[in-house]
């Protein structure tokens, strides 16, 4: 089945530094990748939708200059949290849909970010 | 009103019990619906799609009621391994651009 590889799975960084999260579709082409954030006991909140070769579409309230998304190829999308602060600590997950998967979405394994 | 609403629970049931969850959605133009399962600190995994005619997969039955704008998930003969959070997902969009929106999830705890 369709697989999305996400890494790192866990990262601890100092406040003010930047962190890059990668998501790769291993056996399919992901023209669209969704980036979500999940705080403890909360739902997955869509942050942005990235389309290969174009600018990402950010949800209301998500700072595009803080959360940089790059979707340079059909198999790789990255999310960079710039100048991270403790309130950015969260579980970040990417998701993509493979052709032939109907409307089902495959998720990466998630990245747990802790900013200290 | 939130786009997708679920009772967060937790639903605490004994093994062998039958349990049902509902999920309501606000956008009547939503096209597709799914149930996902998420284990603690893990990524969500697709459990099943939800069709207007209803669909069944073993002990799991999903139904869609478009008139009342809700979907349901029924789990029969609950197992300990069913303990997880169940997320409903509603797909909305047009012109090839579809956005999945997640409910907050319903927590299920199955005890011996």
PDB file of C-alpha atoms in Angstrom:
ATOM      1  CA  UNK A   1       0.000   0.000   0.000  1.00  0.00           C
ATOM      2  CA  UNK A   2       0.894   3.668  -0.133  1.00  0.00           C
ATOM      3  CA  UNK A   3       3.566   4.683   2.364  1.00  0.00           C
ATOM      4  CA  UNK A   4       4.606   8.107   3.564  1.00  0.00           C
ATOM      5  CA  UNK A   5       7.926   8.283   5.348  1.00  0.00           C
ATOM      6  CA  UNK A   6       8.286  11.145   7.810  1.00  0.00           C
ATOM      7  CA  UNK A   7      11.350  12.097   9.806  1.00  0.00           C
ATOM      8  CA  UNK A   8      12.598  12.898  12.254  1.00  0.00           C
ATOM      9  CA  UNK A   9      10.138  11.113  14.504  1.00  0.00           C
ATOM     10  CA  UNK A  10      11.244  13.058  17.512  1.00  0.00           C
ATOM     11  CA  UNK A  11      13.247  16.250  17.919  1.00  0.00           C
ATOM     12  CA  UNK A  12      14.188  18.459  20.812  1.00  0.00           C
ATOM     13  CA  UNK A  13      15.530  21.875  19.966  1.00  0.00           C
ATOM     14  CA  UNK A  14      16.407  25.086  21.692  1.00  0.00           C
ATOM     15  CA  UNK A  15      14.153  28.081  21.510  1.00  0.00           C
ATOM     16  CA  UNK A  16      15.046  30.288  18.548  1.00  0.00           C
ATOM     17  CA  UNK A  17      16.393  27.534  16.327  1.00  0.00           C
ATOM     18  CA  UNK A  18      14.780  26.099  13.195  1.00  0.00           C
ATOM     19  CA  UNK A  19      13.644  22.543  12.620  1.00  0.00           C
ATOM     20  CA  UNK A  20      12.989  20.848   9.291  1.00  0.00           C
ATOM     21  CA  UNK A  21      10.543  17.958   8.959  1.00  0.00           C
ATOM     22  CA  UNK A  22      10.520  15.838   5.823  1.00  0.00           C
ATOM     23  CA  UNK A  23       7.788  13.738   4.314  1.00  0.00           C
ATOM     24  CA  UNK A  24       8.438  11.416   1.410  1.00  0.00           C
ATOM     25  CA  UNK A  25       5.935   9.371  -0.517  1.00  0.00           C
ATOM     26  CA  UNK A  26       7.788   6.127  -1.100  1.00  0.00           C
ATOM     27  CA  UNK A  27       5.782   4.327  -3.740  1.00  0.00           C
ATOM     28  CA  UNK A  28       3.486   6.928  -5.199  1.00  0.00           C
ATOM     29  CA  UNK A  29       3.465  10.494  -6.373  1.00  0.00           C
ATOM     30  CA  UNK A  30       1.949  12.951  -3.965  1.00  0.00           C
ATOM     31  CA  UNK A  31       0.841  16.014  -5.853  1.00  0.00           C
ATOM     32  CA  UNK A  32      -0.784  17.305  -2.687  1.00  0.00           C
ATOM     33  CA  UNK A  33       0.541  17.011   0.843  1.00  0.00           C
ATOM     34  CA  UNK A  34      -1.340  18.138   3.921  1.00  0.00           C
ATOM     35  CA  UNK A  35       0.427  19.279   7.075  1.00  0.00           C
ATOM     36  CA  UNK A  36      -1.303  18.920  10.414  1.00  0.00           C
ATOM     37  CA  UNK A  37      -0.520  19.783  13.981  1.00  0.00           C
ATOM     38  CA  UNK A  38      -1.976  17.997  16.962  1.00  0.00           C
ATOM     39  CA  UNK A  39      -1.798  19.209  20.551  1.00  0.00           C
ATOM     40  CA  UNK A  40      -2.452  16.735  23.383  1.00  0.00           C
ATOM     41  CA  UNK A  41      -6.042  15.509  23.431  1.00  0.00           C
ATOM     42  CA  UNK A  42      -6.924  17.780  20.544  1.00  0.00           C
ATOM     43  CA  UNK A  43      -7.903  17.020  16.984  1.00  0.00           C
ATOM     44  CA  UNK A  44      -5.597  17.154  14.016  1.00  0.00           C
ATOM     45  CA  UNK A  45      -5.600  20.744  12.858  1.00  0.00           C
ATOM     46  CA  UNK A  46      -4.796  21.418   9.238  1.00  0.00           C
ATOM     47  CA  UNK A  47      -1.972  23.920   8.967  1.00  0.00           C
ATOM     48  CA  UNK A  48      -1.428  24.058   5.245  1.00  0.00           C
ATOM     49  CA  UNK A  49      -1.871  22.311   1.948  1.00  0.00           C
ATOM     50  CA  UNK A  50       1.140  22.041  -0.297  1.00  0.00           C
ATOM     51  CA  UNK A  51       1.015  21.357  -3.989  1.00  0.00           C
ATOM     52  CA  UNK A  52       4.039  20.266  -5.942  1.00  0.00           C
ATOM     53  CA  UNK A  53       5.651  23.182  -7.720  1.00  0.00           C
ATOM     54  CA  UNK A  54       3.500  25.907  -6.244  1.00  0.00           C
ATOM     55  CA  UNK A  55       3.132  27.898  -3.052  1.00  0.00           C
ATOM     56  CA  UNK A  56       1.433  26.295  -0.113  1.00  0.00           C
ATOM     57  CA  UNK A  57      -2.015  27.368   1.011  1.00  0.00           C
ATOM     58  CA  UNK A  58      -2.072  28.167   4.701  1.00  0.00           C
ATOM     59  CA  UNK A  59      -5.052  27.929   7.007  1.00  0.00           C
ATOM     60  CA  UNK A  60      -6.216  30.990   8.848  1.00  0.00           C
ATOM     61  CA  UNK A  61      -4.053  31.751  11.841  1.00  0.00           C
ATOM     62  CA  UNK A  62      -1.011  29.839  10.598  1.00  0.00           C
ATOM     63  CA  UNK A  63       1.973  32.077   9.940  1.00  0.00           C
ATOM     64  CA  UNK A  64       3.459  31.261   6.569  1.00  0.00           C
ATOM     65  CA  UNK A  65       6.753  32.940   7.443  1.00  0.00           C
ATOM     66  CA  UNK A  66       7.101  30.823  10.523  1.00  0.00           C
ATOM     67  CA  UNK A  67       6.072  27.509   9.019  1.00  0.00           C
ATOM     68  CA  UNK A  68       7.865  27.268   5.705  1.00  0.00           C
ATOM     69  CA  UNK A  69       6.612  24.586   3.371  1.00  0.00           C
ATOM     70  CA  UNK A  70       8.453  23.392   0.310  1.00  0.00           C
ATOM     71  CA  UNK A  71       7.063  20.825  -2.090  1.00  0.00           C
ATOM     72  CA  UNK A  72       9.749  20.728  -4.732  1.00  0.00           C
ATOM     73  CA  UNK A  73       9.061  17.276  -6.093  1.00  0.00           C
ATOM     74  CA  UNK A  74       6.226  14.793  -6.366  1.00  0.00           C
ATOM     75  CA  UNK A  75       7.719  12.673  -3.619  1.00  0.00           C
ATOM     76  CA  UNK A  76       9.047  15.185  -1.098  1.00  0.00           C
ATOM     77  CA  UNK A  77       7.482  17.917   0.978  1.00  0.00           C
ATOM     78  CA  UNK A  78       9.182  19.680   3.883  1.00  0.00           C
ATOM     79  CA  UNK A  79       7.949  21.790   6.768  1.00  0.00           C
ATOM     80  CA  UNK A  80      10.438  24.072   8.496  1.00  0.00           C
ATOM     81  CA  UNK A  81       9.512  25.559  11.841  1.00  0.00           C
ATOM     82  CA  UNK A  82      11.573  28.724  12.022  1.00  0.00           C
ATOM     83  CA  UNK A  83      12.622  30.435  15.235  1.00  0.00           C
ATOM     84  CA  UNK A  84      10.855  27.795  17.251  1.00  0.00           C
ATOM     85  CA  UNK A  85       9.322  28.650  20.606  1.00  0.00           C
ATOM     86  CA  UNK A  86       8.030  26.389  23.377  1.00  0.00           C
ATOM     87  CA  UNK A  87       4.444  26.964  22.231  1.00  0.00           C
ATOM     88  CA  UNK A  88       5.376  25.341  18.911  1.00  0.00           C
ATOM     89  CA  UNK A  89       5.936  22.073  20.758  1.00  0.00           C
ATOM     90  CA  UNK A  90       3.444  19.699  19.210  1.00  0.00           C
ATOM     91  CA  UNK A  91       2.929  16.587  17.108  1.00  0.00           C
ATOM     92  CA  UNK A  92       3.291  17.397  13.409  1.00  0.00           C
ATOM     93  CA  UNK A  93       1.948  14.986  10.805  1.00  0.00           C
ATOM     94  CA  UNK A  94       1.907  15.026   7.041  1.00  0.00           C
ATOM     95  CA  UNK A  95      -0.643  13.278   4.881  1.00  0.00           C
ATOM     96  CA  UNK A  96      -0.973  12.589   1.194  1.00  0.00           C
ATOM     97  CA  UNK A  97      -3.378  10.859  -1.101  1.00  0.00           C
ATOM     98  CA  UNK A  98      -2.252   8.320  -3.625  1.00  0.00           C
ATOM     99  CA  UNK A  99      -3.986   7.954  -6.962  1.00  0.00           C
ATOM    100  CA  UNK A 100      -6.325   5.005  -6.851  1.00  0.00           C
ATOM    101  CA  UNK A 101      -6.733   5.352  -3.123  1.00  0.00           C
ATOM    102  CA  UNK A 102     -10.101   6.951  -3.514  1.00  0.00           C
ATOM    103  CA  UNK A 103     -10.276   9.747  -1.038  1.00  0.00           C
ATOM    104  CA  UNK A 104      -8.321   7.841   1.588  1.00  0.00           C
ATOM    105  CA  UNK A 105      -5.246   9.553   2.977  1.00  0.00           C
ATOM    106  CA  UNK A 106      -1.971   8.047   4.073  1.00  0.00           C
ATOM    107  CA  UNK A 107      -0.187   9.594   7.006  1.00  0.00           C
ATOM    108  CA  UNK A 108       3.438   9.917   7.901  1.00  0.00           C
ATOM    109  CA  UNK A 109       4.396   8.560  11.299  1.00  0.00           C
ATOM    110  CA  UNK A 110       4.520  12.036  12.788  1.00  0.00           C
ATOM    111  CA  UNK A 111       7.186  14.223  14.367  1.00  0.00           C
ATOM    112  CA  UNK A 112       7.058  15.084  18.026  1.00  0.00           C
ATOM    113  CA  UNK A 113       8.696  18.466  18.427  1.00  0.00           C
ATOM    114  CA  UNK A 114       9.741  19.734  21.816  1.00  0.00           C
ATOM    115  CA  UNK A 115      11.162  23.224  22.066  1.00  0.00           C
ATOM    116  CA  UNK A 116      13.045  23.970  25.269  1.00  0.00           C
TER     117      UNK A 116
ATOM    118  CA  UNK B   1     -20.424  25.404  15.273  1.00  0.00           C
ATOM    119  CA  UNK B   2     -17.376  23.292  14.511  1.00  0.00           C
ATOM    120  CA  UNK B   3     -17.159  21.724  11.073  1.00  0.00           C
ATOM    121  CA  UNK B   4     -16.826  18.211  12.404  1.00  0.00           C
ATOM    122  CA  UNK B   5     -17.929  17.282  15.899  1.00  0.00           C
ATOM    123  CA  UNK B   6     -17.461  14.148  17.928  1.00  0.00           C
ATOM    124  CA  UNK B   7     -18.157  13.231  21.509  1.00  0.00           C
ATOM    125  CA  UNK B   8     -14.643  12.945  22.964  1.00  0.00           C
ATOM    126  CA  UNK B   9     -15.708  10.268  25.459  1.00  0.00           C
ATOM    127  CA  UNK B  10     -14.069   8.280  26.837  1.00  0.00           C
ATOM    128  CA  UNK B  11     -16.353   5.358  26.209  1.00  0.00           C
ATOM    129  CA  UNK B  12     -15.434   2.746  28.764  1.00  0.00           C
ATOM    130  CA  UNK B  13     -16.870  -0.675  27.851  1.00  0.00           C
ATOM    131  CA  UNK B  14     -16.257  -4.307  28.796  1.00  0.00           C
ATOM    132  CA  UNK B  15     -14.924  -6.845  26.333  1.00  0.00           C
ATOM    133  CA  UNK B  16     -17.646  -8.192  24.108  1.00  0.00           C
ATOM    134  CA  UNK B  17     -19.785  -5.074  24.307  1.00  0.00           C
ATOM    135  CA  UNK B  18     -21.230  -3.248  21.347  1.00  0.00           C
ATOM    136  CA  UNK B  19     -20.409   0.428  21.147  1.00  0.00           C
ATOM    137  CA  UNK B  20     -21.412   3.149  18.702  1.00  0.00           C
ATOM    138  CA  UNK B  21     -19.940   6.560  17.937  1.00  0.00           C
ATOM    139  CA  UNK B  22     -21.476   9.409  16.009  1.00  0.00           C
ATOM    140  CA  UNK B  23     -19.889  12.271  14.175  1.00  0.00           C
ATOM    141  CA  UNK B  24     -21.755  15.300  12.856  1.00  0.00           C
ATOM    142  CA  UNK B  25     -20.597  17.613  10.107  1.00  0.00           C
ATOM    143  CA  UNK B  26     -21.754  21.080   9.194  1.00  0.00           C
ATOM    144  CA  UNK B  27     -21.049  21.334   5.463  1.00  0.00           C
ATOM    145  CA  UNK B  28     -23.862  19.709   3.531  1.00  0.00           C
ATOM    146  CA  UNK B  29     -21.663  19.714   0.407  1.00  0.00           C
ATOM    147  CA  UNK B  30     -19.148  17.322   1.951  1.00  0.00           C
ATOM    148  CA  UNK B  31     -18.448  14.467  -0.396  1.00  0.00           C
ATOM    149  CA  UNK B  32     -16.619  11.704   1.374  1.00  0.00           C
ATOM    150  CA  UNK B  33     -16.307  10.343   4.840  1.00  0.00           C
ATOM    151  CA  UNK B  34     -13.923   8.075   6.686  1.00  0.00           C
ATOM    152  CA  UNK B  35     -13.198   6.642  10.075  1.00  0.00           C
ATOM    153  CA  UNK B  36      -9.600   6.567  11.233  1.00  0.00           C
ATOM    154  CA  UNK B  37      -8.094   4.975  14.270  1.00  0.00           C
ATOM    155  CA  UNK B  38      -5.323   6.639  16.245  1.00  0.00           C
ATOM    156  CA  UNK B  39      -3.363   4.910  18.957  1.00  0.00           C
ATOM    157  CA  UNK B  40      -1.671   6.957  21.629  1.00  0.00           C
ATOM    158  CA  UNK B  41       1.228   9.008  20.234  1.00  0.00           C
ATOM    159  CA  UNK B  42       0.901   7.384  16.827  1.00  0.00           C
ATOM    160  CA  UNK B  43      -0.294   8.520  13.436  1.00  0.00           C
ATOM    161  CA  UNK B  44      -3.935   7.962  12.396  1.00  0.00           C
ATOM    162  CA  UNK B  45      -4.624   4.898  10.281  1.00  0.00           C
ATOM    163  CA  UNK B  46      -7.556   4.385   7.958  1.00  0.00           C
ATOM    164  CA  UNK B  47     -10.177   2.119   9.459  1.00  0.00           C
ATOM    165  CA  UNK B  48     -12.870   2.280   6.839  1.00  0.00           C
ATOM    166  CA  UNK B  49     -14.645   4.441   4.324  1.00  0.00           C
ATOM    167  CA  UNK B  50     -18.261   5.414   4.888  1.00  0.00           C
ATOM    168  CA  UNK B  51     -20.773   5.036   2.105  1.00  0.00           C
ATOM    169  CA  UNK B  52     -24.370   6.154   1.816  1.00  0.00           C
ATOM    170  CA  UNK B  53     -25.473   2.548   1.606  1.00  0.00           C
ATOM    171  CA  UNK B  54     -23.516   1.705   4.735  1.00  0.00           C
ATOM    172  CA  UNK B  55     -20.641  -0.702   4.849  1.00  0.00           C
ATOM    173  CA  UNK B  56     -19.418  -3.454   7.098  1.00  0.00           C
ATOM    174  CA  UNK B  57     -15.976  -4.829   7.716  1.00  0.00           C
ATOM    175  CA  UNK B  58     -15.973  -7.677  10.187  1.00  0.00           C
ATOM    176  CA  UNK B  59     -17.044  -6.317  13.559  1.00  0.00           C
ATOM    177  CA  UNK B  60     -17.160  -2.738  12.274  1.00  0.00           C
ATOM    178  CA  UNK B  61     -20.124  -1.101  10.577  1.00  0.00           C
ATOM    179  CA  UNK B  62     -20.119   2.459   9.255  1.00  0.00           C
ATOM    180  CA  UNK B  63     -23.142   4.408   8.144  1.00  0.00           C
ATOM    181  CA  UNK B  64     -23.818   7.793   6.628  1.00  0.00           C
ATOM    182  CA  UNK B  65     -26.957   9.860   7.097  1.00  0.00           C
ATOM    183  CA  UNK B  66     -26.766  12.767   4.685  1.00  0.00           C
ATOM    184  CA  UNK B  67     -30.146  14.196   5.659  1.00  0.00           C
ATOM    185  CA  UNK B  68     -29.082  14.600   9.273  1.00  0.00           C
ATOM    186  CA  UNK B  69     -25.426  15.142   8.399  1.00  0.00           C
ATOM    187  CA  UNK B  70     -23.838  12.530  10.562  1.00  0.00           C
ATOM    188  CA  UNK B  71     -21.824   9.378  10.236  1.00  0.00           C
ATOM    189  CA  UNK B  72     -21.653   6.539  12.683  1.00  0.00           C
ATOM    190  CA  UNK B  73     -19.327   3.706  13.597  1.00  0.00           C
ATOM    191  CA  UNK B  74     -20.561   0.577  15.316  1.00  0.00           C
ATOM    192  CA  UNK B  75     -18.147  -1.878  16.890  1.00  0.00           C
ATOM    193  CA  UNK B  76     -19.509  -5.269  17.864  1.00  0.00           C
ATOM    194  CA  UNK B  77     -17.907  -7.767  20.228  1.00  0.00           C
ATOM    195  CA  UNK B  78     -15.321  -5.240  21.434  1.00  0.00           C
ATOM    196  CA  UNK B  79     -11.771  -6.470  21.958  1.00  0.00           C
ATOM    197  CA  UNK B  80      -9.118  -5.070  24.255  1.00  0.00           C
ATOM    198  CA  UNK B  81      -7.156  -4.164  21.142  1.00  0.00           C
ATOM    199  CA  UNK B  82      -9.971  -1.885  19.988  1.00  0.00           C
ATOM    200  CA  UNK B  83      -8.940   0.611  22.665  1.00  0.00           C
ATOM    201  CA  UNK B  84      -7.903   3.722  20.755  1.00  0.00           C
ATOM    202  CA  UNK B  85      -9.183   7.076  19.600  1.00  0.00           C
ATOM    203  CA  UNK B  86     -11.513   7.011  16.610  1.00  0.00           C
ATOM    204  CA  UNK B  87     -11.436  10.006  14.316  1.00  0.00           C
ATOM    205  CA  UNK B  88     -14.045  10.840  11.753  1.00  0.00           C
ATOM    206  CA  UNK B  89     -12.847  12.604   8.650  1.00  0.00           C
ATOM    207  CA  UNK B  90     -14.967  14.631   6.269  1.00  0.00           C
ATOM    208  CA  UNK B  91     -13.755  15.533   2.802  1.00  0.00           C
ATOM    209  CA  UNK B  92     -14.970  18.757   1.265  1.00  0.00           C
ATOM    210  CA  UNK B  93     -13.912  20.555  -1.853  1.00  0.00           C
ATOM    211  CA  UNK B  94     -14.378  21.170  -5.526  1.00  0.00           C
ATOM    212  CA  UNK B  95     -12.447  21.150  -8.758  1.00  0.00           C
ATOM    213  CA  UNK B  96     -10.013  18.484  -7.712  1.00  0.00           C
ATOM    214  CA  UNK B  97      -9.021  20.317  -4.540  1.00  0.00           C
ATOM    215  CA  UNK B  98     -10.225  18.325  -1.565  1.00  0.00           C
ATOM    216  CA  UNK B  99      -9.564  19.118   2.046  1.00  0.00           C
ATOM    217  CA  UNK B 100      -9.911  16.529   4.807  1.00  0.00           C
ATOM    218  CA  UNK B 101     -11.203  17.864   8.115  1.00  0.00           C
ATOM    219  CA  UNK B 102     -10.833  15.800  11.256  1.00  0.00           C
ATOM    220  CA  UNK B 103     -13.069  15.508  14.228  1.00  0.00           C
ATOM    221  CA  UNK B 104     -11.520  15.714  17.655  1.00  0.00           C
ATOM    222  CA  UNK B 105     -11.790  11.968  18.087  1.00  0.00           C
ATOM    223  CA  UNK B 106     -13.694   9.674  20.403  1.00  0.00           C
ATOM    224  CA  UNK B 107     -11.696   7.741  22.943  1.00  0.00           C
ATOM    225  CA  UNK B 108     -12.626   4.090  23.462  1.00  0.00           C
ATOM    226  CA  UNK B 109     -11.376   2.031  26.376  1.00  0.00           C
ATOM    227  CA  UNK B 110     -12.215  -1.661  26.371  1.00  0.00           C
ATOM    228  CA  UNK B 111     -11.579  -3.363  29.697  1.00  0.00           C
ATOM    229  CA  UNK B 112     -11.519  -7.049  30.670  1.00  0.00           C
TER     230      UNK B 112
END
